[in-house]
C-alpha cells in the first residue's frame, strides 16, 4: 500500500532523511520509534508530499505521490492534483489543527458530506459533541475530532504524527483507544509515537529510526525485547 524507496530529504545543509526505504502492506499497522530529530515526522510529511523529497520516490497503492513520470523523468504535479492525492492519505498532527470558529461537526464536514461527518464523529465517540466548538472540548476530544476529520475522506492510509504528545497524561488513553479500534478494523496506519505499550499492543511491525535512517525493524516482541543494534538497545533502555 505504501512504498518508500531510497528517500532523501535535506533542509539546507542538514540531511534529515538519508536513503529511507519502507514498505507498508494494506491493513498493516507500522509504529515508528526513535529519538527527537531522527527524521520520523519528516518521513510522514514526505509520504503525503507536505515535504518534497530531494531524491527517491513514494507510492500509495501504486501511484506516485507528488509526481508523474513522463519521458523517463519525474515531473511535480500541480497543487490541485496533489490535493486530490491527499484525500487518500489521512494525516493526524500533534496539535489538532482544528478551525476554532467551527463546531466539531463543521470541522469534519469541511472535508466530507454531512452524513459522513456525523458517522465519523460517532465512530470516535463524539456524537454528543457535534455542536461544541474546539475551545469547549478537552485536548483528547479535540484530537479525536481531528482523527474523525482524517477518516472522513475514507483514505487508503492514515498517518499519525505523535498524536498524544500534546495531551495531558490523563487524556492519552481516550485517543489511544480510538487508534486501537482503527487498528482492529484493518486501517493501514503509520504511527509515530513514544507510547511503547501501545506500540507493543497494536503494531504489526515497529521501525526504529535514528539520524535519518532506519536502524532496524521487526515485530514488536522481537524489536522491543531482543533488539539487534546497540543504538536501539540504548534508546529502549531510556524509554522502557
mmCIF file of N, CA, C and O in Angstrom, residues 38-46 51 91 94 161-162 192 209:
data_model
loop_
_atom_site.group_PDB
_atom_site.id
_atom_site.type_symbol
_atom_site.label_atom_id
_atom_site.label_comp_id
_atom_site.label_asym_id
_atom_site.label_seq_id
_atom_site.Cartn_x
_atom_site.Cartn_y
_atom_site.Cartn_z
ATOM 1 N N UNK A 38 15.304 12.347 14.694
ATOM 2 C CA UNK A 38 15.735 11.171 13.929
ATOM 3 C C UNK A 38 15.141 11.129 12.527
ATOM 4 O O UNK A 38 15.551 10.305 11.709
ATOM 5 N N UNK A 39 14.164 11.996 12.229
ATOM 6 C CA UNK A 39 13.564 12.030 10.903
ATOM 7 C C UNK A 39 12.179 11.418 10.817
ATOM 8 O O UNK A 39 11.613 11.323 9.724
ATOM 9 N N UNK A 40 11.612 11.016 11.958
ATOM 10 C CA UNK A 40 10.308 10.327 11.959
ATOM 11 C C UNK A 40 9.197 11.194 11.356
ATOM 12 O O UNK A 40 8.478 10.765 10.451
ATOM 13 N N UNK A 41 9.043 12.406 11.880
ATOM 14 C CA UNK A 41 7.969 13.279 11.403
ATOM 15 C C UNK A 41 8.202 13.697 9.952
ATOM 16 O O UNK A 41 7.251 13.793 9.164
ATOM 17 N N UNK A 42 9.452 13.938 9.590
ATOM 18 C CA UNK A 42 9.751 14.301 8.200
ATOM 19 C C UNK A 42 9.379 13.166 7.262
ATOM 20 O O UNK A 42 8.858 13.398 6.165
ATOM 21 N N UNK A 43 9.617 11.930 7.674
ATOM 22 C CA UNK A 43 9.223 10.784 6.856
ATOM 23 C C UNK A 43 7.722 10.808 6.601
ATOM 24 O O UNK A 43 7.279 10.644 5.452
ATOM 25 N N UNK A 44 6.921 11.025 7.643
ATOM 26 C CA UNK A 44 5.468 11.086 7.457
ATOM 27 C C UNK A 44 5.087 12.203 6.490
ATOM 28 O O UNK A 44 4.230 12.032 5.620
ATOM 29 N N UNK A 45 5.725 13.354 6.645
ATOM 30 C CA UNK A 45 5.367 14.514 5.826
ATOM 31 C C UNK A 45 5.762 14.334 4.361
ATOM 32 O O UNK A 45 5.148 14.920 3.473
ATOM 33 N N UNK A 46 6.770 13.512 4.098
ATOM 34 C CA UNK A 46 7.090 13.218 2.701
ATOM 35 C C UNK A 46 6.079 12.248 2.089
ATOM 36 O O UNK A 46 5.828 12.299 0.889
ATOM 37 N N UNK A 51 6.245 17.611 2.498
ATOM 38 C CA UNK A 51 7.651 17.919 2.223
ATOM 39 C C UNK A 51 8.046 17.207 0.935
ATOM 40 O O UNK A 51 7.760 16.021 0.761
ATOM 41 N N UNK A 91 -4.062 12.433 7.618
ATOM 42 C CA UNK A 91 -2.908 12.871 8.414
ATOM 43 C C UNK A 91 -3.414 13.487 9.709
ATOM 44 O O UNK A 91 -4.213 14.421 9.672
ATOM 45 N N UNK A 94 0.206 16.551 15.616
ATOM 46 C CA UNK A 94 0.356 16.626 17.069
ATOM 47 C C UNK A 94 -0.647 17.591 17.683
ATOM 48 O O UNK A 94 -1.181 17.345 18.754
ATOM 49 N N UNK A 161 1.186 11.614 13.519
ATOM 50 C CA UNK A 161 2.453 12.200 13.955
ATOM 51 C C UNK A 161 2.377 12.537 15.438
ATOM 52 O O UNK A 161 1.899 13.595 15.829
ATOM 53 N N UNK A 162 2.808 11.588 16.278
ATOM 54 C CA UNK A 162 2.791 11.751 17.735
ATOM 55 C C UNK A 162 1.441 12.308 18.201
ATOM 56 O O UNK A 162 1.364 13.389 18.797
ATOM 57 N N UNK A 192 3.802 7.527 14.333
ATOM 58 C CA UNK A 192 4.983 7.980 15.071
ATOM 59 C C UNK A 192 4.542 8.248 16.502
ATOM 60 O O UNK A 192 3.630 9.043 16.736
ATOM 61 N N UNK A 209 14.133 4.439 14.017
ATOM 62 C CA UNK A 209 14.923 5.368 13.215
ATOM 63 C C UNK A 209 15.890 6.149 14.088
ATOM 64 O O UNK A 209 15.607 6.448 15.247
#
